[in-house]
């Protein structure tokens, strides 16, 4: 009975259109932030940071970026791994060329560089859509991986072809390099994710988001009522690539520390993030978090159960994981196309009515 709107009065348009109109939702949101910023850093260790927390935070940023393009704007993309590679190599070049600048600004600038690249590869969306656009973005994925492999300037002419993140600090605390603590990695990624989620949420609820959704639902009708397809589609590619570039920069600099483009940002990375968006829910910021959490926690859970508890071989557990993910995607597409986000919405609606049947 506590999840109710009765007595939660609105006295202004601003209160009526806020992100969390129900007081309980707002309290829950503040409680999650308090736990994430105040309690988790006190207990996190290297295992939980490297296996769960940091990958979840980074993949959530990438999923939000892809969800803006696929879920809100309706433009299919299979080049997420390539755009993450752009962010990674951009932040690497910035870190080595300008060592005195704070890495936070390097990450943001890497996002802008990725946004520019995303706009270039988003130009075909003005003429093609659907599977044809998916093939075009897939070509971008392969081209970018080939480019970073074949042009030595991107990896500073290293003999191994690998890029290594130099040590950098924020307020005197190492956030990249071997001396970085688990708490520093976690807090840096958490701050970036919080900013990204706030920006994405406000964009999708504003004029820009409504234009994206109009193009997604019916582009011809949207153009008739005054929505410019050129600026709308390219803005979706730019914003999406910006967030994905930030995720790629964090994935390389903070999480991996060293990377080779074919292994770290191959086509499997593009599909992984697309699966996160599908399972979490298209057109939902919460769905991006849910999908990222699900596909980060699932391998850890299966490894602990199948390998640690049952003693199965690691390769067998990995194949079973792929089978489970594939089966879940098919099940969600058939039973609940809107993913975990829709299940959460249905649960909240039932809570608002409980214990009454209707």
Coordinates of C-alpha atoms in Angstrom, one line a residue, residues 1-6 351-356:
X1 CA 0.0 0.0 0.0
X2 CA 3.0 2.3 0.3
X3 CA 3.5 2.6 -3.5
X4 CA 0.7 5.1 -4.1
X5 CA 0.1 8.4 -5.8
X6 CA -2.7 9.4 -3.4
X351 CA 2.3 -2.5 -7.2
X352 CA 0.3 0.7 -7.7
X353 CA -2.9 -1.4 -7.7
X354 CA -2.0 -4.0 -5.1
X355 CA -3.9 -5.5 -3.3
X356 CA -6.8 -4.6 -5.5

